[in-house]
Every structure is written in C-alpha cells, then in structure tokens.
Amino acid sequence: MSTPVRDGHPMVGEPRGRRISSWPAVASGTVVESRESIARRRRVGWIFAAVWSVYLIPPLQRACALDNAVSRVYTLAVIVAFGLTYIGSYWFLLRMPTTGPAWPSPPSRTIFPLLGVQLALLAAVAVTLHGEAVGLAIYLASFIAFTLPVRQAIPTLLGVMLVAAVVPQAIAGSEPDYATLQSMAMAAFAVGGIRQLIQRNQQLNVARQQLTDLAIAEERLRVGRDVHDILGHSLTVITVKTELAQRLLEIDPARAKQELADVERLVREALAGVRSTVGGLREVSLAGELVNARTALRAAEIEAELPESEELPARHSVVFGWVLREAVTNIVRHSGARHATVRVTPTSIEVSDDGSGFGEMGFGSGLSGLSERVRAIGGTLTVANRPEGGSRVLASFPAASMGDPK
C-alpha cells in the first residue's frame, strides 16, 4: 500500500492519480492513470526488455571471436551501445505519463527517432559481423510491436524486415537470412499478442472502475434528491410557521404555541426522514461485510481466506464490520496484494495481506477515523507493515468491553 488509505467502502473511493469531479467526467471515460498502474506498466516493460536481452549473447560471442583487435573492440562497443539504447528506449518511453483506458502509445515523433538509432547501430554491427548482425533485428521487431499501434506497427515492421534483408547483401554480398526474418515476424506477433492481452485487461479494469464510479455518483444523486425532497418542503413550512409564531406571541399566545408545536412535529418528521435516507449507508455488520469483502477481493483477483458466517461472534459485529470494510478497501485499492487473510475471534479481528505495505506517507483519514471508532468502545487498533511484506490491521478488545458504537 504505497499510497495513503482512503475513507469509504470496498470498491469505493479515488486512488491517487485519478479524480472524478463530475458525472460527465465519469461517463466520458476520462481517466488519469493511477500511480499503481504506471508502476505495473513499467514493470511489464522492464520484463520485456530483460527477456529480449538474452539475444545479445550470440553476437557478443561472435564479436569476441574476431581476429582483428580493432574490429573486436569496435564490434563489442557497438553491440553494447545497441543494448543500452534498446533498454534506455524502454526506460524513456515507460516513464512517460498517459491518460485514458487505452495502452500507452507515445507519439511517433518520439518512437521513430529511437528506432532509427537502433537501426543505425545494427548497420554499424553489420560492418564487421555481416549477415550475423541481422539477429539483432529481433530487438527492433519486439520494440515496434510493444510501442506502436497496429496500424503503424505493421508497415514499420515490414520496412525494418526489408532493411534487415538488404543490409547484409549490400555490405557483404551475403544472402538474406530468411530464418531471422521469420523469427522477427514471430517475435513481433508474440509481443503484439501479449500487448493486446495486457491492453484488454487494462480496458476491463477501467470499465470496472467506471461502473463503480457511476454507481457511486448515482447513489450520491439519489441521496441528494431524497434529502432535498425531505428537507426542502419541511424547512420551508418550518420557516413560515416560525415567523408566524413570532408575530402571534403577543396577540394570540395560544395560537403561537400551536404553531410552535407544529414546528417541533415537522422537525422530528424531517429528522426521521433524513435518518431513514442515510440509514442504508450506516447499516454495517460483520456478516454483511464478509460477503462484500469476498465479492470485492474476488473481483480484484485477490485470493481470500475468510471465516465462515457461523464462526462469527455476535459481539462487536458492527465495529468489526467497519474494520473489515476499511481494511479491504485499502487492500483492493492500494496494496497490489495477491492474498488476503481475515481472522476473527470473540475479542479481535485481524486483516492481513501480502501487498506492498503502507508507504512513507503513512495512514490516511479512513484508518484514523476507524481508530477513534474502536477506541470509543474500549478497543485498540493496530496498523503496521508486516516483516515478511504486506500490511496488518488488528482491532482488539478486552474481554469485558461492552457494546458497539451506533
């Protein structure tokens, strides 16, 4: 959990890096990529770069086998420069921020110069290794498939394959290496397929988040409408009757008293209406929150170890529910965890995960408010990073503590 925690419920809230300011912003799909998503995208990119770096070994071995010392040093230097350029290109592109649900596609004016530098270095290697340098073109194929949209990647890849076929023949008069050209096509196809899978997963996650945000916005509108309907009329009548009672105090005290009694009745009715409207937002129980937690963790593809409903203690059910709700919210939103565990005893509830833990910015207002709620009934809330990784939220109560907060 590298970001501060947030108030709210599971699958509710706003992760760092994105803000929903209005209904149109949600409906239009304008989403700023979260820091967690950017970090995940960079990790994927570095994995791609690292996997393909093994193909530098054969040309390095052939360069070491060159008889001429100058050619050997020259070739080794160019191959190393090629590898650094390749990895540096990923480093540069993956640090660029992106918006929207689509796969990040830096502008062509950024990608093609990097591709041109790699092509030039490939040609420089071909001066000494001749046709054997074509194997480096596999790097270009993977780079093209990883960074360019399909409509640009296909013609660009064909152009690079043509260069890879022509350069050895132009420099050394050797025949094109058709096996390498085939490997380039297969590498591009594989990387492109993986990219499509990642992109579809990104779009699915954004769609899920937008559905959640739309549901939140709709609920806020509903509550706003209900509160307006309940209070709008009541407050208007209360104002009129209060003004009337003030005027009647001296000339007709009995009538003024009746008007004030009506005001009191209207206030009580309005208060009851507001309580009824927001009641659904405050109804929390451990059993209900376990159902919500199971659903939220499953949707986030987090393996969950939860107690069965028959194992739940009746005492402290409400506050245990609040603890579980807040902890699961932070796990789903911020932790990047793959496994979460909930343990419940008659006097405690513990929620742990194997995610990234709490960052340097510490704990947010959600856990601070939860700590006050637990402390109000004599309990203690402990929030900390686990030594083995991840976080741990523990609410414990003495055996003699009574009741739950309302």
mmCIF file of C-alpha atoms in Angstrom, residues 19-406:
data_model
loop_
_atom_site.group_PDB
_atom_site.id
_atom_site.type_symbol
_atom_site.label_atom_id
_atom_site.label_comp_id
_atom_site.label_asym_id
_atom_site.label_seq_id
_atom_site.Cartn_x
_atom_site.Cartn_y
_atom_site.Cartn_z
ATOM 1 C CA ARG A 19 -10.035 12.217 -9.771
ATOM 2 C CA ILE A 20 -13.695 12.013 -10.686
ATOM 3 C CA SER A 21 -15.013 15.556 -10.474
ATOM 4 C CA SER A 22 -18.428 15.129 -12.095
ATOM 5 C CA TRP A 23 -20.792 12.692 -13.774
ATOM 6 C CA PRO A 24 -19.766 13.769 -17.333
ATOM 7 C CA ALA A 25 -16.125 13.127 -16.480
ATOM 8 C CA VAL A 26 -17.007 9.582 -15.480
ATOM 9 C CA ALA A 27 -19.302 8.943 -18.411
ATOM 10 C CA SER A 28 -16.812 10.228 -20.954
ATOM 11 C CA GLY A 29 -14.174 7.736 -19.826
ATOM 12 C CA THR A 30 -11.586 10.389 -18.989
ATOM 13 C CA VAL A 31 -9.345 8.544 -16.563
ATOM 14 C CA VAL A 32 -5.869 9.559 -15.442
ATOM 15 C CA GLU A 33 -3.646 6.547 -14.940
ATOM 16 C CA SER A 34 -3.017 5.785 -11.282
ATOM 17 C CA ARG A 35 0.494 5.508 -9.865
ATOM 18 C CA GLU A 36 -0.060 1.826 -9.202
ATOM 19 C CA SER A 37 -0.986 1.300 -12.852
ATOM 20 C CA ILE A 38 2.042 3.266 -14.054
ATOM 21 C CA ALA A 39 4.348 1.221 -11.805
ATOM 22 C CA ARG A 40 2.793 -2.022 -13.046
ATOM 23 C CA ARG A 41 3.178 -0.918 -16.671
ATOM 24 C CA ARG A 42 6.848 -0.080 -16.100
ATOM 25 C CA ARG A 43 7.477 -3.471 -14.530
ATOM 26 C CA VAL A 44 5.926 -5.190 -17.541
ATOM 27 C CA GLY A 45 8.100 -3.106 -19.865
ATOM 28 C CA TRP A 46 11.281 -3.939 -17.985
ATOM 29 C CA ILE A 47 10.393 -7.625 -18.150
ATOM 30 C CA PHE A 48 10.050 -7.384 -21.919
ATOM 31 C CA ALA A 49 13.394 -5.605 -22.201
ATOM 32 C CA ALA A 50 15.125 -8.126 -19.933
ATOM 33 C CA VAL A 51 13.738 -11.151 -21.780
ATOM 34 C CA TRP A 52 14.985 -9.986 -25.145
ATOM 35 C CA SER A 53 18.419 -9.027 -23.800
ATOM 36 C CA VAL A 54 19.496 -12.693 -23.913
ATOM 37 C CA TYR A 55 19.735 -12.388 -27.697
ATOM 38 C CA LEU A 56 22.771 -10.144 -27.228
ATOM 39 C CA ILE A 57 24.847 -13.127 -26.126
ATOM 40 C CA PRO A 58 25.429 -14.749 -29.580
ATOM 41 C CA PRO A 59 26.606 -11.537 -31.308
ATOM 42 C CA LEU A 60 28.820 -10.734 -28.321
ATOM 43 C CA GLN A 61 30.389 -14.177 -28.594
ATOM 44 C CA ARG A 62 30.965 -13.736 -32.321
ATOM 45 C CA ALA A 63 32.485 -10.308 -31.708
ATOM 46 C CA CYS A 64 34.925 -11.792 -29.199
ATOM 47 C CA ALA A 65 35.950 -14.353 -31.823
ATOM 48 C CA LEU A 66 37.030 -11.720 -34.377
ATOM 49 C CA ASP A 67 40.729 -11.915 -35.233
ATOM 50 C CA ASN A 68 41.362 -8.209 -35.644
ATOM 51 C CA ALA A 69 41.658 -6.457 -32.280
ATOM 52 C CA VAL A 70 40.317 -3.161 -33.596
ATOM 53 C CA SER A 71 37.312 -4.875 -35.169
ATOM 54 C CA ARG A 72 36.748 -6.825 -31.980
ATOM 55 C CA VAL A 73 36.735 -3.719 -29.749
ATOM 56 C CA TYR A 74 34.653 -1.780 -32.280
ATOM 57 C CA THR A 75 32.033 -4.515 -32.566
ATOM 58 C CA LEU A 76 31.784 -5.087 -28.837
ATOM 59 C CA ALA A 77 31.360 -1.354 -28.248
ATOM 60 C CA VAL A 78 28.622 -1.048 -30.879
ATOM 61 C CA ILE A 79 26.741 -4.104 -29.568
ATOM 62 C CA VAL A 80 26.870 -2.743 -26.018
ATOM 63 C CA ALA A 81 25.681 0.635 -27.311
ATOM 64 C CA PHE A 82 22.851 -1.128 -29.132
ATOM 65 C CA GLY A 83 21.772 -2.939 -25.965
ATOM 66 C CA LEU A 84 21.930 0.216 -23.859
ATOM 67 C CA THR A 85 19.939 2.117 -26.474
ATOM 68 C CA TYR A 86 17.324 -0.625 -26.570
ATOM 69 C CA ILE A 87 16.899 -0.757 -22.785
ATOM 70 C CA GLY A 88 17.173 3.027 -22.488
ATOM 71 C CA SER A 89 14.391 3.437 -25.040
ATOM 72 C CA TYR A 90 12.074 1.364 -22.872
ATOM 73 C CA TRP A 91 13.145 3.286 -19.787
ATOM 74 C CA PHE A 92 12.396 6.598 -21.510
ATOM 75 C CA LEU A 93 9.064 5.598 -23.037
ATOM 76 C CA LEU A 94 7.728 3.853 -19.955
ATOM 77 C CA ARG A 95 8.347 6.925 -17.803
ATOM 78 C CA MET A 96 6.007 8.962 -19.963
ATOM 79 C CA PRO A 97 2.588 9.501 -18.296
ATOM 80 C CA THR A 98 -0.537 8.506 -20.145
ATOM 81 C CA THR A 99 -4.253 9.216 -19.942
ATOM 82 C CA GLY A 100 -7.228 7.167 -20.982
ATOM 83 C CA PRO A 101 -8.009 3.474 -20.835
ATOM 84 C CA ALA A 102 -6.003 2.549 -23.913
ATOM 85 C CA TRP A 103 -2.497 1.102 -23.984
ATOM 86 C CA PRO A 104 0.045 3.919 -23.633
ATOM 87 C CA SER A 105 1.192 4.944 -27.122
ATOM 88 C CA PRO A 106 3.874 7.631 -27.117
ATOM 89 C CA PRO A 107 3.828 9.912 -30.165
ATOM 90 C CA SER A 108 5.514 8.672 -33.327
ATOM 91 C CA ARG A 109 7.936 11.596 -33.232
ATOM 92 C CA THR A 110 9.334 10.026 -30.048
ATOM 93 C CA ILE A 111 9.377 6.369 -31.125
ATOM 94 C CA PHE A 112 10.767 6.641 -34.649
ATOM 95 C CA PRO A 113 13.968 8.531 -33.700
ATOM 96 C CA LEU A 114 14.708 5.831 -31.104
ATOM 97 C CA LEU A 115 14.017 3.180 -33.722
ATOM 98 C CA GLY A 116 16.279 4.991 -36.176
ATOM 99 C CA VAL A 117 19.169 4.995 -33.693
ATOM 100 C CA GLN A 118 18.760 1.250 -33.189
ATOM 101 C CA LEU A 119 18.719 0.686 -36.959
ATOM 102 C CA ALA A 120 21.894 2.739 -37.368
ATOM 103 C CA LEU A 121 23.665 0.727 -34.667
ATOM 104 C CA LEU A 122 22.501 -2.518 -36.291
ATOM 105 C CA ALA A 123 24.027 -1.365 -39.580
ATOM 106 C CA ALA A 124 27.237 -0.470 -37.729
ATOM 107 C CA VAL A 125 27.439 -4.002 -36.306
ATOM 108 C CA ALA A 126 26.879 -5.432 -39.790
ATOM 109 C CA VAL A 127 30.125 -3.777 -40.947
ATOM 110 C CA THR A 128 32.118 -6.429 -39.072
ATOM 111 C CA LEU A 129 29.648 -9.251 -38.391
ATOM 112 C CA HIS A 130 27.956 -9.004 -41.797
ATOM 113 C CA GLY A 131 24.892 -11.228 -42.050
ATOM 114 C CA GLU A 132 25.237 -12.424 -38.463
ATOM 115 C CA ALA A 133 24.259 -8.925 -37.285
ATOM 116 C CA VAL A 134 20.745 -9.411 -38.619
ATOM 117 C CA GLY A 135 19.876 -11.333 -35.464
ATOM 118 C CA LEU A 136 19.797 -8.010 -33.627
ATOM 119 C CA ALA A 137 16.822 -7.035 -35.764
ATOM 120 C CA ILE A 138 14.673 -9.200 -33.481
ATOM 121 C CA TYR A 139 15.063 -6.418 -30.913
ATOM 122 C CA LEU A 140 13.602 -3.940 -33.348
ATOM 123 C CA ALA A 141 10.670 -6.236 -34.082
ATOM 124 C CA SER A 142 9.788 -6.563 -30.389
ATOM 125 C CA PHE A 143 10.262 -2.819 -29.834
ATOM 126 C CA ILE A 144 7.937 -1.997 -32.719
ATOM 127 C CA ALA A 145 5.248 -4.421 -31.559
ATOM 128 C CA PHE A 146 5.455 -3.182 -27.979
ATOM 129 C CA THR A 147 5.317 0.568 -28.634
ATOM 130 C CA LEU A 148 3.465 1.282 -31.887
ATOM 131 C CA PRO A 149 -0.263 0.900 -32.581
ATOM 132 C CA VAL A 150 -1.119 -1.857 -35.041
ATOM 133 C CA ARG A 151 -1.787 0.477 -37.974
ATOM 134 C CA GLN A 152 1.769 1.822 -37.671
ATOM 135 C CA ALA A 153 3.491 -1.305 -36.388
ATOM 136 C CA ILE A 154 2.752 -3.496 -39.443
ATOM 137 C CA PRO A 155 4.228 -1.207 -42.151
ATOM 138 C CA THR A 156 7.122 -0.248 -39.870
ATOM 139 C CA LEU A 157 7.923 -3.894 -39.190
ATOM 140 C CA LEU A 158 7.826 -4.717 -42.901
ATOM 141 C CA GLY A 159 10.201 -1.831 -43.564
ATOM 142 C CA VAL A 160 12.644 -2.996 -40.890
ATOM 143 C CA MET A 161 12.499 -6.561 -42.229
ATOM 144 C CA LEU A 162 13.313 -5.218 -45.684
ATOM 145 C CA VAL A 163 16.306 -3.334 -44.284
ATOM 146 C CA ALA A 164 17.418 -6.465 -42.413
ATOM 147 C CA ALA A 165 17.294 -8.398 -45.680
ATOM 148 C CA VAL A 166 19.083 -5.763 -47.764
ATOM 149 C CA VAL A 167 21.845 -4.549 -45.388
ATOM 150 C CA PRO A 168 23.856 -7.820 -45.255
ATOM 151 C CA GLN A 169 23.614 -8.184 -49.010
ATOM 152 C CA ALA A 170 24.703 -4.584 -49.580
ATOM 153 C CA ILE A 171 27.628 -4.759 -47.146
ATOM 154 C CA ALA A 172 28.924 -8.289 -47.568
ATOM 155 C CA GLY A 173 27.061 -9.656 -50.568
ATOM 156 C CA SER A 174 25.517 -12.431 -48.452
ATOM 157 C CA GLU A 175 22.065 -13.862 -48.979
ATOM 158 C CA PRO A 176 19.221 -12.666 -46.737
ATOM 159 C CA ASP A 177 18.821 -14.667 -43.541
ATOM 160 C CA TYR A 178 15.268 -15.904 -44.017
ATOM 161 C CA ALA A 179 15.277 -17.746 -40.697
ATOM 162 C CA THR A 180 15.999 -14.492 -38.871
ATOM 163 C CA LEU A 181 13.312 -12.693 -40.852
ATOM 164 C CA GLN A 182 10.862 -15.401 -39.845
ATOM 165 C CA SER A 183 11.965 -15.064 -36.221
ATOM 166 C CA MET A 184 11.372 -11.314 -36.419
ATOM 167 C CA ALA A 185 7.820 -11.869 -37.616
ATOM 168 C CA MET A 186 7.161 -14.452 -34.915
ATOM 169 C CA ALA A 187 8.644 -12.233 -32.207
ATOM 170 C CA ALA A 188 6.523 -9.293 -33.301
ATOM 171 C CA PHE A 189 3.427 -11.496 -33.399
ATOM 172 C CA ALA A 190 4.098 -12.858 -29.898
ATOM 173 C CA VAL A 191 4.836 -9.470 -28.351
ATOM 174 C CA GLY A 192 1.865 -7.928 -30.124
ATOM 175 C CA GLY A 193 -0.403 -10.671 -28.794
ATOM 176 C CA ILE A 194 0.829 -10.182 -25.236
ATOM 177 C CA ARG A 195 0.376 -6.453 -25.622
ATOM 178 C CA GLN A 196 -3.213 -6.970 -26.770
ATOM 179 C CA LEU A 197 -3.929 -9.133 -23.715
ATOM 180 C CA ILE A 198 -2.475 -6.515 -21.379
ATOM 181 C CA GLN A 199 -4.405 -3.770 -23.157
ATOM 182 C CA ARG A 200 -7.701 -5.656 -22.898
ATOM 183 C CA ASN A 201 -7.039 -6.230 -19.200
ATOM 184 C CA GLN A 202 -6.368 -2.518 -18.727
ATOM 185 C CA GLN A 203 -9.577 -1.608 -20.503
ATOM 186 C CA LEU A 204 -11.524 -4.134 -18.433
ATOM 187 C CA ASN A 205 -10.134 -2.702 -15.197
ATOM 188 C CA VAL A 206 -11.010 0.833 -16.289
ATOM 189 C CA ALA A 207 -14.516 -0.297 -17.275
ATOM 190 C CA ARG A 208 -14.980 -1.893 -13.861
ATOM 191 C CA GLN A 209 -13.798 1.255 -12.140
ATOM 192 C CA GLN A 210 -16.074 3.429 -14.248
ATOM 193 C CA LEU A 211 -19.056 1.227 -13.390
ATOM 194 C CA THR A 212 -18.167 1.571 -9.721
ATOM 195 C CA ASP A 213 -17.779 5.335 -10.017
ATOM 196 C CA LEU A 214 -21.068 5.612 -11.891
ATOM 197 C CA ALA A 215 -22.795 3.635 -9.154
ATOM 198 C CA ILE A 216 -21.275 5.958 -6.543
ATOM 199 C CA ALA A 217 -22.359 9.040 -8.484
ATOM 200 C CA GLU A 218 -25.862 7.641 -8.912
ATOM 201 C CA GLU A 219 -26.109 6.889 -5.194
ATOM 202 C CA ARG A 220 -24.954 10.402 -4.353
ATOM 203 C CA LEU A 221 -27.572 11.845 -6.679
ATOM 204 C CA ARG A 222 -30.238 9.637 -5.103
ATOM 205 C CA VAL A 223 -29.291 10.696 -1.593
ATOM 206 C CA GLY A 224 -29.201 14.322 -2.713
ATOM 207 C CA ARG A 225 -32.653 14.059 -4.263
ATOM 208 C CA ASP A 226 -34.100 12.311 -1.221
ATOM 209 C CA VAL A 227 -32.628 14.820 1.223
ATOM 210 C CA HIS A 228 -33.876 17.691 -0.940
ATOM 211 C CA ASP A 229 -37.358 16.198 -1.155
ATOM 212 C CA ILE A 230 -37.458 15.547 2.584
ATOM 213 C CA LEU A 231 -35.963 18.815 3.813
ATOM 214 C CA GLY A 232 -36.988 21.230 1.079
ATOM 215 C CA HIS A 233 -40.682 21.247 1.878
ATOM 216 C CA SER A 234 -40.251 20.752 5.632
ATOM 217 C CA LEU A 235 -37.790 23.620 6.077
ATOM 218 C CA THR A 236 -39.981 25.950 4.039
ATOM 219 C CA VAL A 237 -43.012 25.176 6.202
ATOM 220 C CA ILE A 238 -40.913 25.399 9.379
ATOM 221 C CA THR A 239 -39.678 28.857 8.362
ATOM 222 C CA VAL A 240 -43.182 30.113 7.635
ATOM 223 C CA LYS A 241 -44.631 28.716 10.868
ATOM 224 C CA THR A 242 -41.748 30.085 12.948
ATOM 225 C CA GLU A 243 -42.255 33.583 11.530
ATOM 226 C CA LEU A 244 -45.979 33.276 12.162
ATOM 227 C CA ALA A 245 -45.412 32.141 15.753
ATOM 228 C CA GLN A 246 -43.167 35.159 16.391
ATOM 229 C CA ARG A 247 -45.915 37.505 15.235
ATOM 230 C CA LEU A 248 -48.562 35.713 17.304
ATOM 231 C CA LEU A 249 -46.627 35.624 20.576
ATOM 232 C CA GLU A 250 -48.147 38.873 21.845
ATOM 233 C CA ILE A 251 -51.545 38.913 20.180
ATOM 234 C CA ASP A 252 -52.502 35.207 20.337
ATOM 235 C CA PRO A 253 -50.192 33.158 22.597
ATOM 236 C CA ALA A 254 -52.340 30.041 22.303
ATOM 237 C CA ARG A 255 -52.143 30.108 18.520
ATOM 238 C CA ALA A 256 -48.392 30.775 18.693
ATOM 239 C CA LYS A 257 -47.987 27.780 20.985
ATOM 240 C CA GLN A 258 -49.866 25.610 18.495
ATOM 241 C CA GLU A 259 -47.661 26.810 15.633
ATOM 242 C CA LEU A 260 -44.515 26.029 17.622
ATOM 243 C CA ALA A 261 -45.867 22.558 18.357
ATOM 244 C CA ASP A 262 -46.335 22.077 14.611
ATOM 245 C CA VAL A 263 -42.760 23.242 14.043
ATOM 246 C CA GLU A 264 -41.496 20.681 16.548
ATOM 247 C CA ARG A 265 -43.501 17.948 14.819
ATOM 248 C CA LEU A 266 -42.153 18.932 11.398
ATOM 249 C CA VAL A 267 -38.578 18.968 12.700
ATOM 250 C CA ARG A 268 -38.989 15.475 14.127
ATOM 251 C CA GLU A 269 -40.523 14.213 10.885
ATOM 252 C CA ALA A 270 -37.700 15.741 8.833
ATOM 253 C CA LEU A 271 -35.083 14.268 11.151
ATOM 254 C CA ALA A 272 -36.692 10.840 10.898
ATOM 255 C CA GLY A 273 -36.763 11.153 7.112
ATOM 256 C CA VAL A 274 -33.076 12.050 6.941
ATOM 257 C CA ARG A 275 -32.189 9.158 9.232
ATOM 258 C CA SER A 276 -34.196 6.815 7.040
ATOM 259 C CA THR A 277 -32.477 8.108 3.898
ATOM 260 C CA VAL A 278 -28.935 7.668 5.164
ATOM 261 C CA GLY A 279 -29.722 4.585 7.213
ATOM 262 C CA GLY A 280 -28.671 2.281 4.409
ATOM 263 C CA LEU A 281 -25.269 3.968 4.366
ATOM 264 C CA ARG A 282 -24.713 3.273 8.067
ATOM 265 C CA GLU A 283 -26.005 -0.286 8.328
ATOM 266 C CA VAL A 284 -22.897 -2.359 8.875
ATOM 267 C CA SER A 285 -22.484 -5.877 10.205
ATOM 268 C CA LEU A 286 -19.587 -8.289 10.145
ATOM 269 C CA ALA A 287 -21.580 -10.934 8.282
ATOM 270 C CA GLY A 288 -22.655 -8.468 5.607
ATOM 271 C CA GLU A 289 -19.168 -7.020 5.219
ATOM 272 C CA LEU A 290 -17.699 -10.511 4.833
ATOM 273 C CA VAL A 291 -19.997 -11.040 1.862
ATOM 274 C CA ASN A 292 -18.917 -7.680 0.416
ATOM 275 C CA ALA A 293 -15.252 -8.451 1.113
ATOM 276 C CA ARG A 294 -15.469 -11.816 -0.617
ATOM 277 C CA THR A 295 -17.007 -10.168 -3.688
ATOM 278 C CA ALA A 296 -14.530 -7.260 -3.768
ATOM 279 C CA LEU A 297 -11.452 -9.448 -3.304
ATOM 280 C CA ARG A 298 -12.629 -11.909 -5.929
ATOM 281 C CA ALA A 299 -13.227 -9.064 -8.401
ATOM 282 C CA ALA A 300 -9.690 -7.802 -7.715
ATOM 283 C CA GLU A 301 -8.329 -11.336 -8.263
ATOM 284 C CA ILE A 302 -7.024 -11.489 -4.701
ATOM 285 C CA GLU A 303 -7.098 -14.896 -3.045
ATOM 286 C CA ALA A 304 -9.059 -14.540 0.185
ATOM 287 C CA GLU A 305 -9.042 -16.609 3.363
ATOM 288 C CA LEU A 306 -12.211 -15.636 5.227
ATOM 289 C CA PRO A 307 -14.076 -17.160 8.178
ATOM 290 C CA GLU A 308 -17.459 -18.795 7.669
ATOM 291 C CA SER A 309 -20.564 -16.963 8.843
ATOM 292 C CA GLU A 310 -21.311 -19.498 11.565
ATOM 293 C CA GLU A 311 -17.907 -18.756 13.115
ATOM 294 C CA LEU A 312 -18.662 -15.072 13.661
ATOM 295 C CA PRO A 313 -19.084 -13.670 17.162
ATOM 296 C CA ALA A 314 -22.266 -11.675 17.755
ATOM 297 C CA ARG A 315 -20.497 -9.174 19.981
ATOM 298 C CA HIS A 316 -18.762 -6.213 18.313
ATOM 299 C CA SER A 317 -20.347 -7.143 14.968
ATOM 300 C CA VAL A 318 -20.791 -3.513 13.883
ATOM 301 C CA VAL A 319 -17.292 -2.278 14.668
ATOM 302 C CA PHE A 320 -15.769 -5.487 13.286
ATOM 303 C CA GLY A 321 -17.700 -4.772 10.103
ATOM 304 C CA TRP A 322 -16.245 -1.254 9.901
ATOM 305 C CA VAL A 323 -12.717 -2.583 10.419
ATOM 306 C CA LEU A 324 -13.169 -5.199 7.708
ATOM 307 C CA ARG A 325 -14.686 -2.682 5.296
ATOM 308 C CA GLU A 326 -11.837 -0.172 5.667
ATOM 309 C CA ALA A 327 -9.100 -2.820 5.547
ATOM 310 C CA VAL A 328 -10.494 -4.486 2.424
ATOM 311 C CA THR A 329 -10.932 -1.088 0.772
ATOM 312 C CA ASN A 330 -7.225 -0.387 1.209
ATOM 313 C CA ILE A 331 -6.175 -3.867 0.094
ATOM 314 C CA VAL A 332 -8.211 -3.661 -3.108
ATOM 315 C CA ARG A 333 -7.304 -0.065 -3.833
ATOM 316 C CA HIS A 334 -3.680 0.331 -2.889
ATOM 317 C CA SER A 335 -1.847 -2.838 -1.903
ATOM 318 C CA GLY A 336 -1.288 -4.822 -5.106
ATOM 319 C CA ALA A 337 -1.710 -7.922 -2.944
ATOM 320 C CA ARG A 338 -2.327 -11.426 -4.243
ATOM 321 C CA HIS A 339 -3.543 -12.925 -0.947
ATOM 322 C CA ALA A 340 -5.549 -11.582 1.981
ATOM 323 C CA THR A 341 -6.480 -13.226 5.271
ATOM 324 C CA VAL A 342 -9.199 -12.341 7.775
ATOM 325 C CA ARG A 343 -9.141 -13.866 11.265
ATOM 326 C CA VAL A 344 -11.932 -13.240 13.768
ATOM 327 C CA THR A 345 -12.147 -14.145 17.455
ATOM 328 C CA PRO A 346 -14.726 -13.026 20.017
ATOM 329 C CA THR A 347 -12.449 -10.123 21.005
ATOM 330 C CA SER A 348 -10.467 -9.298 17.852
ATOM 331 C CA ILE A 349 -10.416 -9.068 14.078
ATOM 332 C CA GLU A 350 -7.208 -9.163 12.038
ATOM 333 C CA VAL A 351 -6.920 -8.396 8.321
ATOM 334 C CA SER A 352 -3.550 -9.002 6.634
ATOM 335 C CA ASP A 353 -2.234 -9.094 3.076
ATOM 336 C CA ASP A 354 0.976 -9.769 1.142
ATOM 337 C CA GLY A 355 0.993 -6.490 -0.771
ATOM 338 C CA SER A 356 3.321 -3.508 -0.757
ATOM 339 C CA GLY A 357 2.502 -2.310 2.753
ATOM 340 C CA PHE A 358 1.975 1.267 3.862
ATOM 341 C CA GLY A 359 4.166 3.907 2.243
ATOM 342 C CA GLU A 360 6.131 6.723 3.793
ATOM 343 C CA MET A 361 3.085 8.998 3.792
ATOM 344 C CA GLY A 362 1.548 6.814 6.481
ATOM 345 C CA PHE A 363 -2.100 6.184 7.193
ATOM 346 C CA GLY A 364 -4.963 8.253 5.859
ATOM 347 C CA SER A 365 -8.052 9.673 7.489
ATOM 348 C CA GLY A 366 -10.018 6.457 6.956
ATOM 349 C CA LEU A 367 -7.910 4.483 9.412
ATOM 350 C CA SER A 368 -7.670 7.480 11.736
ATOM 351 C CA GLY A 369 -11.461 7.641 11.949
ATOM 352 C CA LEU A 370 -11.602 3.890 12.399
ATOM 353 C CA SER A 371 -9.142 4.108 15.284
ATOM 354 C CA GLU A 372 -11.405 6.629 17.008
ATOM 355 C CA ARG A 373 -14.414 4.366 16.474
ATOM 356 C CA VAL A 374 -12.590 1.382 18.003
ATOM 357 C CA ARG A 375 -11.175 3.408 20.888
ATOM 358 C CA ALA A 376 -14.639 4.777 21.705
ATOM 359 C CA ILE A 377 -15.748 1.342 22.919
ATOM 360 C CA GLY A 378 -12.537 0.469 24.722
ATOM 361 C CA GLY A 379 -10.664 -1.244 21.907
ATOM 362 C CA THR A 380 -7.266 -0.776 20.290
ATOM 363 C CA LEU A 381 -6.498 -0.527 16.577
ATOM 364 C CA THR A 382 -3.027 -1.591 15.413
ATOM 365 C CA VAL A 383 -1.956 -0.819 11.849
ATOM 366 C CA ALA A 384 1.527 -1.791 10.668
ATOM 367 C CA ASN A 385 3.626 -3.288 7.909
ATOM 368 C CA ARG A 386 4.397 -6.991 8.243
ATOM 369 C CA PRO A 387 8.094 -8.031 8.404
ATOM 370 C CA GLU A 388 7.507 -10.579 5.639
ATOM 371 C CA GLY A 389 5.802 -7.980 3.439
ATOM 372 C CA GLY A 390 2.334 -6.535 3.257
ATOM 373 C CA SER A 391 0.226 -4.928 5.948
ATOM 374 C CA ARG A 392 -1.734 -5.897 9.050
ATOM 375 C CA VAL A 393 -4.794 -4.247 10.594
ATOM 376 C CA LEU A 394 -5.770 -5.566 14.032
ATOM 377 C CA ALA A 395 -8.679 -4.404 16.179
ATOM 378 C CA SER A 396 -8.720 -5.948 19.649
ATOM 379 C CA PHE A 397 -10.965 -5.505 22.656
ATOM 380 C CA PRO A 398 -10.684 -6.548 26.281
ATOM 381 C CA ALA A 399 -12.975 -9.390 27.202
ATOM 382 C CA ALA A 400 -15.026 -7.105 29.453
ATOM 383 C CA SER A 401 -15.707 -4.343 26.870
ATOM 384 C CA MET A 402 -19.345 -3.749 26.102
ATOM 385 C CA GLY A 403 -21.431 -2.876 23.080
ATOM 386 C CA ASP A 404 -20.829 -1.338 19.693
ATOM 387 C CA PRO A 405 -20.960 2.275 18.625
ATOM 388 C CA LYS A 406 -24.130 3.385 16.956
#
